[in-house]
Amino acid sequence: MATAEPDPVPPGERVLVLLRAVNVGGTSALPMADLRAAAADLGHGDVATHLTTGNLLLVPAAGSPGDAEGLAAALTSGLRERLGRPLALTVRTRAQVDDLVAANPYPGPAASDPSHLVVVFLDGPARADGRMDLSSYGRERGTWRGSAGYVHYPDGIGRSKVTAGVLDRMSGRTGTARNWRTVLALQEKLAA
């Protein structure tokens, strides 16, 4: 299998950094002010956060790796050093976010039930593209596409058996999910 070319980070363009499992429980608390300060301390510009769930936007510092994967590795190391805790994160460019929004295979739920449609941002390509077999879990449906997954939870996310761990095992990757409303808000912030 051929290796994909790295996704370039356009110089001077804002990127989205998605942290996994911050502020979802007592031990994972990470004040967004601390996250913004740590990113700025690393030399990144136009630093902002959205909500308290680990959505960081920034313009990479001069000399940062020029691809999303390399930038993610550098940020993981730099933020871990400054915040004193391990972090799992992934980086997406504006073009990548625009592409995943345009490719949404569930336009109906996106319009009528956006809080129950999530995008799973993976740290690399899923094992296979296409429909997820979620039939043994309930009424959820999902689709893998490259380094993203789309999952609709018609009965809600809180009690679903389609958890982050299940999705990680199915994809063979580590991911972090955001609901459709948040994805659209982040897309808008990247374009601003």
PDB file of N, CA, C and O in Angstrom, residues 71-118:
ATOM      1  N   LEU A  71       3.334  18.830  12.420  1.00  0.00           N
ATOM      2  CA  LEU A  71       2.903  19.881  13.341  1.00  0.00           C
ATOM      3  C   LEU A  71       2.229  19.258  14.557  1.00  0.00           C
ATOM      4  O   LEU A  71       2.465  19.693  15.693  1.00  0.00           O
ATOM      5  N   ALA A  72       1.418  18.222  14.359  1.00  0.00           N
ATOM      6  CA  ALA A  72       0.763  17.545  15.482  1.00  0.00           C
ATOM      7  C   ALA A  72       1.804  16.964  16.435  1.00  0.00           C
ATOM      8  O   ALA A  72       1.682  17.091  17.657  1.00  0.00           O
ATOM      9  N   ALA A  73       2.849  16.346  15.900  1.00  0.00           N
ATOM     10  CA  ALA A  73       3.900  15.766  16.739  1.00  0.00           C
ATOM     11  C   ALA A  73       4.626  16.857  17.523  1.00  0.00           C
ATOM     12  O   ALA A  73       4.884  16.710  18.726  1.00  0.00           O
ATOM     13  N   ALA A  74       4.948  17.961  16.858  1.00  0.00           N
ATOM     14  CA  ALA A  74       5.645  19.064  17.528  1.00  0.00           C
ATOM     15  C   ALA A  74       4.770  19.686  18.613  1.00  0.00           C
ATOM     16  O   ALA A  74       5.246  19.999  19.716  1.00  0.00           O
ATOM     17  N   LEU A  75       3.486  19.878  18.323  1.00  0.00           N
ATOM     18  CA  LEU A  75       2.573  20.440  19.321  1.00  0.00           C
ATOM     19  C   LEU A  75       2.382  19.496  20.503  1.00  0.00           C
ATOM     20  O   LEU A  75       2.339  19.936  21.656  1.00  0.00           O
ATOM     21  N   THR A  76       2.271  18.206  20.226  1.00  0.00           N
ATOM     22  CA  THR A  76       2.106  17.231  21.300  1.00  0.00           C
ATOM     23  C   THR A  76       3.269  17.328  22.277  1.00  0.00           C
ATOM     24  O   THR A  76       3.077  17.403  23.494  1.00  0.00           O
ATOM     25  N   SER A  77       4.471  17.369  21.738  1.00  0.00           N
ATOM     26  CA  SER A  77       5.672  17.446  22.573  1.00  0.00           C
ATOM     27  C   SER A  77       5.761  18.786  23.301  1.00  0.00           C
ATOM     28  O   SER A  77       5.978  18.835  24.516  1.00  0.00           O
ATOM     29  N   GLY A  78       5.579  19.881  22.571  1.00  0.00           N
ATOM     30  CA  GLY A  78       5.709  21.204  23.172  1.00  0.00           C
ATOM     31  C   GLY A  78       4.651  21.497  24.224  1.00  0.00           C
ATOM     32  O   GLY A  78       4.953  22.035  25.298  1.00  0.00           O
ATOM     33  N   LEU A  79       3.416  21.130  23.940  1.00  0.00           N
ATOM     34  CA  LEU A  79       2.342  21.377  24.912  1.00  0.00           C
ATOM     35  C   LEU A  79       2.488  20.473  26.132  1.00  0.00           C
ATOM     36  O   LEU A  79       2.234  20.900  27.265  1.00  0.00           O
ATOM     37  N   ARG A  80       2.913  19.234  25.919  1.00  0.00           N
ATOM     38  CA  ARG A  80       3.139  18.328  27.049  1.00  0.00           C
ATOM     39  C   ARG A  80       4.195  18.911  27.983  1.00  0.00           C
ATOM     40  O   ARG A  80       4.031  18.918  29.207  1.00  0.00           O
ATOM     41  N   GLU A  81       5.252  19.427  27.402  1.00  0.00           N
ATOM     42  CA  GLU A  81       6.334  20.010  28.206  1.00  0.00           C
ATOM     43  C   GLU A  81       5.834  21.222  28.994  1.00  0.00           C
ATOM     44  O   GLU A  81       6.141  21.365  30.178  1.00  0.00           O
ATOM     45  N   ARG A  82       5.058  22.081  28.370  1.00  0.00           N
ATOM     46  CA  ARG A  82       4.604  23.298  29.040  1.00  0.00           C
ATOM     47  C   ARG A  82       3.451  23.076  30.003  1.00  0.00           C
ATOM     48  O   ARG A  82       3.325  23.781  30.996  1.00  0.00           O
ATOM     49  N   LEU A  83       2.606  22.106  29.712  1.00  0.00           N
ATOM     50  CA  LEU A  83       1.437  21.865  30.568  1.00  0.00           C
ATOM     51  C   LEU A  83       1.666  20.762  31.597  1.00  0.00           C
ATOM     52  O   LEU A  83       0.851  20.578  32.499  1.00  0.00           O
ATOM     53  N   GLY A  84       2.764  20.016  31.429  1.00  0.00           N
ATOM     54  CA  GLY A  84       3.105  18.991  32.404  1.00  0.00           C
ATOM     55  C   GLY A  84       2.182  17.793  32.420  1.00  0.00           C
ATOM     56  O   GLY A  84       1.985  17.170  33.463  1.00  0.00           O
ATOM     57  N   ARG A  85       1.631  17.469  31.260  1.00  0.00           N
ATOM     58  CA  ARG A  85       0.739  16.310  31.169  1.00  0.00           C
ATOM     59  C   ARG A  85       0.731  15.772  29.755  1.00  0.00           C
ATOM     60  O   ARG A  85       0.926  16.518  28.803  1.00  0.00           O
ATOM     61  N   PRO A  86       0.515  14.473  29.605  1.00  0.00           N
ATOM     62  CA  PRO A  86       0.442  13.916  28.249  1.00  0.00           C
ATOM     63  C   PRO A  86      -0.837  14.366  27.555  1.00  0.00           C
ATOM     64  O   PRO A  86      -1.877  14.532  28.194  1.00  0.00           O
ATOM     65  N   LEU A  87      -0.736  14.587  26.279  1.00  0.00           N
ATOM     66  CA  LEU A  87      -1.882  15.005  25.480  1.00  0.00           C
ATOM     67  C   LEU A  87      -1.947  14.180  24.208  1.00  0.00           C
ATOM     68  O   LEU A  87      -0.919  13.798  23.655  1.00  0.00           O
ATOM     69  N   ALA A  88      -3.161  13.926  23.757  1.00  0.00           N
ATOM     70  CA  ALA A  88      -3.380  13.317  22.448  1.00  0.00           C
ATOM     71  C   ALA A  88      -4.083  14.363  21.605  1.00  0.00           C
ATOM     72  O   ALA A  88      -5.095  14.934  22.027  1.00  0.00           O
ATOM     73  N   LEU A  89      -3.525  14.661  20.439  1.00  0.00           N
ATOM     74  CA  LEU A  89      -4.124  15.694  19.605  1.00  0.00           C
ATOM     75  C   LEU A  89      -3.922  15.377  18.137  1.00  0.00           C
ATOM     76  O   LEU A  89      -3.084  14.569  17.761  1.00  0.00           O
ATOM     77  N   THR A  90      -4.720  16.046  17.335  1.00  0.00           N
ATOM     78  CA  THR A  90      -4.602  15.935  15.889  1.00  0.00           C
ATOM     79  C   THR A  90      -4.780  17.323  15.295  1.00  0.00           C
ATOM     80  O   THR A  90      -5.405  18.191  15.910  1.00  0.00           O
ATOM     81  N   VAL A  91      -4.202  17.547  14.134  1.00  0.00           N
ATOM     82  CA  VAL A  91      -4.240  18.849  13.465  1.00  0.00           C
ATOM     83  C   VAL A  91      -4.982  18.711  12.150  1.00  0.00           C
ATOM     84  O   VAL A  91      -4.791  17.734  11.418  1.00  0.00           O
ATOM     85  N   ARG A  92      -5.812  19.713  11.841  1.00  0.00           N
ATOM     86  CA  ARG A  92      -6.489  19.785  10.551  1.00  0.00           C
ATOM     87  C   ARG A  92      -6.326  21.185   9.982  1.00  0.00           C
ATOM     88  O   ARG A  92      -6.457  22.178  10.699  1.00  0.00           O
ATOM     89  N   THR A  93      -6.079  21.235   8.683  1.00  0.00           N
ATOM     90  CA  THR A  93      -5.997  22.513   7.988  1.00  0.00           C
ATOM     91  C   THR A  93      -7.410  22.967   7.605  1.00  0.00           C
ATOM     92  O   THR A  93      -8.365  22.184   7.648  1.00  0.00           O
ATOM     93  N   ARG A  94      -7.498  24.202   7.204  1.00  0.00           N
ATOM     94  CA  ARG A  94      -8.791  24.724   6.753  1.00  0.00           C
ATOM     95  C   ARG A  94      -9.319  23.906   5.568  1.00  0.00           C
ATOM     96  O   ARG A  94     -10.506  23.563   5.523  1.00  0.00           O
ATOM     97  N   ALA A  95      -8.452  23.573   4.625  1.00  0.00           N
ATOM     98  CA  ALA A  95      -8.868  22.790   3.462  1.00  0.00           C
ATOM     99  C   ALA A  95      -9.392  21.417   3.882  1.00  0.00           C
ATOM    100  O   ALA A  95     -10.377  20.919   3.338  1.00  0.00           O
ATOM    101  N   GLN A  96      -8.753  20.791   4.856  1.00  0.00           N
ATOM    102  CA  GLN A  96      -9.203  19.486   5.335  1.00  0.00           C
ATOM    103  C   GLN A  96     -10.577  19.585   5.990  1.00  0.00           C
ATOM    104  O   GLN A  96     -11.437  18.725   5.785  1.00  0.00           O
ATOM    105  N   VAL A  97     -10.797  20.618   6.787  1.00  0.00           N
ATOM    106  CA  VAL A  97     -12.098  20.791   7.444  1.00  0.00           C
ATOM    107  C   VAL A  97     -13.172  21.089   6.396  1.00  0.00           C
ATOM    108  O   VAL A  97     -14.269  20.522   6.442  1.00  0.00           O
ATOM    109  N   ASP A  98     -12.849  21.951   5.439  1.00  0.00           N
ATOM    110  CA  ASP A  98     -13.817  22.234   4.366  1.00  0.00           C
ATOM    111  C   ASP A  98     -14.184  20.958   3.619  1.00  0.00           C
ATOM    112  O   ASP A  98     -15.350  20.719   3.300  1.00  0.00           O
ATOM    113  N   ASP A  99     -13.186  20.119   3.351  1.00  0.00           N
ATOM    114  CA  ASP A  99     -13.415  18.872   2.633  1.00  0.00           C
ATOM    115  C   ASP A  99     -14.306  17.919   3.430  1.00  0.00           C
ATOM    116  O   ASP A  99     -15.238  17.325   2.893  1.00  0.00           O
ATOM    117  N   LEU A 100     -14.041  17.768   4.730  1.00  0.00           N
ATOM    118  CA  LEU A 100     -14.844  16.820   5.499  1.00  0.00           C
ATOM    119  C   LEU A 100     -16.276  17.319   5.684  1.00  0.00           C
ATOM    120  O   LEU A 100     -17.209  16.523   5.726  1.00  0.00           O
ATOM    121  N   VAL A 101     -16.474  18.640   5.747  1.00  0.00           N
ATOM    122  CA  VAL A 101     -17.840  19.174   5.823  1.00  0.00           C
ATOM    123  C   VAL A 101     -18.572  18.895   4.510  1.00  0.00           C
ATOM    124  O   VAL A 101     -19.717  18.429   4.505  1.00  0.00           O
ATOM    125  N   ALA A 102     -17.911  19.155   3.394  1.00  0.00           N
ATOM    126  CA  ALA A 102     -18.534  18.930   2.082  1.00  0.00           C
ATOM    127  C   ALA A 102     -18.843  17.456   1.835  1.00  0.00           C
ATOM    128  O   ALA A 102     -19.801  17.132   1.142  1.00  0.00           O
ATOM    129  N   ALA A 103     -18.049  16.551   2.405  1.00  0.00           N
ATOM    130  CA  ALA A 103     -18.206  15.115   2.157  1.00  0.00           C
ATOM    131  C   ALA A 103     -19.174  14.432   3.129  1.00  0.00           C
ATOM    132  O   ALA A 103     -19.340  13.212   3.053  1.00  0.00           O
ATOM    133  N   ASN A 104     -19.812  15.168   4.008  1.00  0.00           N
ATOM    134  CA  ASN A 104     -20.705  14.579   4.998  1.00  0.00           C
ATOM    135  C   ASN A 104     -21.718  13.633   4.337  1.00  0.00           C
ATOM    136  O   ASN A 104     -22.535  14.069   3.526  1.00  0.00           O
ATOM    137  N   PRO A 105     -21.700  12.340   4.710  1.00  0.00           N
ATOM    138  CA  PRO A 105     -22.633  11.401   4.101  1.00  0.00           C
ATOM    139  C   PRO A 105     -24.028  11.424   4.732  1.00  0.00           C
ATOM    140  O   PRO A 105     -24.908  10.683   4.294  1.00  0.00           O
ATOM    141  N   TYR A 106     -24.232  12.265   5.740  1.00  0.00           N
ATOM    142  CA  TYR A 106     -25.506  12.306   6.453  1.00  0.00           C
ATOM    143  C   TYR A 106     -26.082  13.728   6.473  1.00  0.00           C
ATOM    144  O   TYR A 106     -26.204  14.350   7.536  1.00  0.00           O
ATOM    145  N   PRO A 107     -26.443  14.262   5.313  1.00  0.00           N
ATOM    146  CA  PRO A 107     -26.966  15.634   5.277  1.00  0.00           C
ATOM    147  C   PRO A 107     -28.294  15.793   6.013  1.00  0.00           C
ATOM    148  O   PRO A 107     -28.559  16.863   6.575  1.00  0.00           O
ATOM    149  N   GLY A 108     -29.118  14.767   6.049  1.00  0.00           N
ATOM    150  CA  GLY A 108     -30.389  14.855   6.769  1.00  0.00           C
ATOM    151  C   GLY A 108     -30.184  15.127   8.248  1.00  0.00           C
ATOM    152  O   GLY A 108     -30.669  16.140   8.776  1.00  0.00           O
ATOM    153  N   PRO A 109     -29.460  14.249   8.958  1.00  0.00           N
ATOM    154  CA  PRO A 109     -29.182  14.516  10.370  1.00  0.00           C
ATOM    155  C   PRO A 109     -28.386  15.811  10.608  1.00  0.00           C
ATOM    156  O   PRO A 109     -28.578  16.469  11.619  1.00  0.00           O
ATOM    157  N   ALA A 110     -27.523  16.176   9.659  1.00  0.00           N
ATOM    158  CA  ALA A 110     -26.774  17.424   9.821  1.00  0.00           C
ATOM    159  C   ALA A 110     -27.726  18.609   9.906  1.00  0.00           C
ATOM    160  O   ALA A 110     -27.500  19.543  10.673  1.00  0.00           O
ATOM    161  N   ALA A 111     -28.809  18.558   9.138  1.00  0.00           N
ATOM    162  CA  ALA A 111     -29.781  19.644   9.133  1.00  0.00           C
ATOM    163  C   ALA A 111     -30.782  19.540  10.277  1.00  0.00           C
ATOM    164  O   ALA A 111     -31.107  20.538  10.911  1.00  0.00           O
ATOM    165  N   SER A 112     -31.264  18.325  10.561  1.00  0.00           N
ATOM    166  CA  SER A 112     -32.361  18.183  11.520  1.00  0.00           C
ATOM    167  C   SER A 112     -31.939  17.742  12.917  1.00  0.00           C
ATOM    168  O   SER A 112     -32.690  17.915  13.872  1.00  0.00           O
ATOM    169  N   ASP A 113     -30.751  17.163  13.062  1.00  0.00           N
ATOM    170  CA  ASP A 113     -30.320  16.594  14.342  1.00  0.00           C
ATOM    171  C   ASP A 113     -28.810  16.786  14.543  1.00  0.00           C
ATOM    172  O   ASP A 113     -28.087  15.831  14.833  1.00  0.00           O
ATOM    173  N   PRO A 114     -28.299  18.027  14.379  1.00  0.00           N
ATOM    174  CA  PRO A 114     -26.844  18.226  14.354  1.00  0.00           C
ATOM    175  C   PRO A 114     -26.118  17.891  15.653  1.00  0.00           C
ATOM    176  O   PRO A 114     -24.933  17.576  15.614  1.00  0.00           O
ATOM    177  N   SER A 115     -26.801  17.903  16.777  1.00  0.00           N
ATOM    178  CA  SER A 115     -26.107  17.577  18.028  1.00  0.00           C
ATOM    179  C   SER A 115     -25.895  16.070  18.189  1.00  0.00           C
ATOM    180  O   SER A 115     -25.100  15.641  19.024  1.00  0.00           O
ATOM    181  N   HIS A 116     -26.581  15.259  17.355  1.00  0.00           N
ATOM    182  CA  HIS A 116     -26.407  13.809  17.419  1.00  0.00           C
ATOM    183  C   HIS A 116     -25.596  13.250  16.243  1.00  0.00           C
ATOM    184  O   HIS A 116     -25.494  12.036  16.096  1.00  0.00           O
ATOM    185  N   LEU A 117     -25.061  14.136  15.431  1.00  0.00           N
ATOM    186  CA  LEU A 117     -24.147  13.737  14.366  1.00  0.00           C
ATOM    187  C   LEU A 117     -22.761  14.201  14.775  1.00  0.00           C
ATOM    188  O   LEU A 117     -22.562  15.373  15.103  1.00  0.00           O
ATOM    189  N   VAL A 118     -21.807  13.281  14.803  1.00  0.00           N
ATOM    190  CA  VAL A 118     -20.450  13.646  15.185  1.00  0.00           C
ATOM    191  C   VAL A 118     -19.472  13.316  14.070  1.00  0.00           C
ATOM    192  O   VAL A 118     -19.705  12.419  13.261  1.00  0.00           O
TER     193      VAL A 118
END
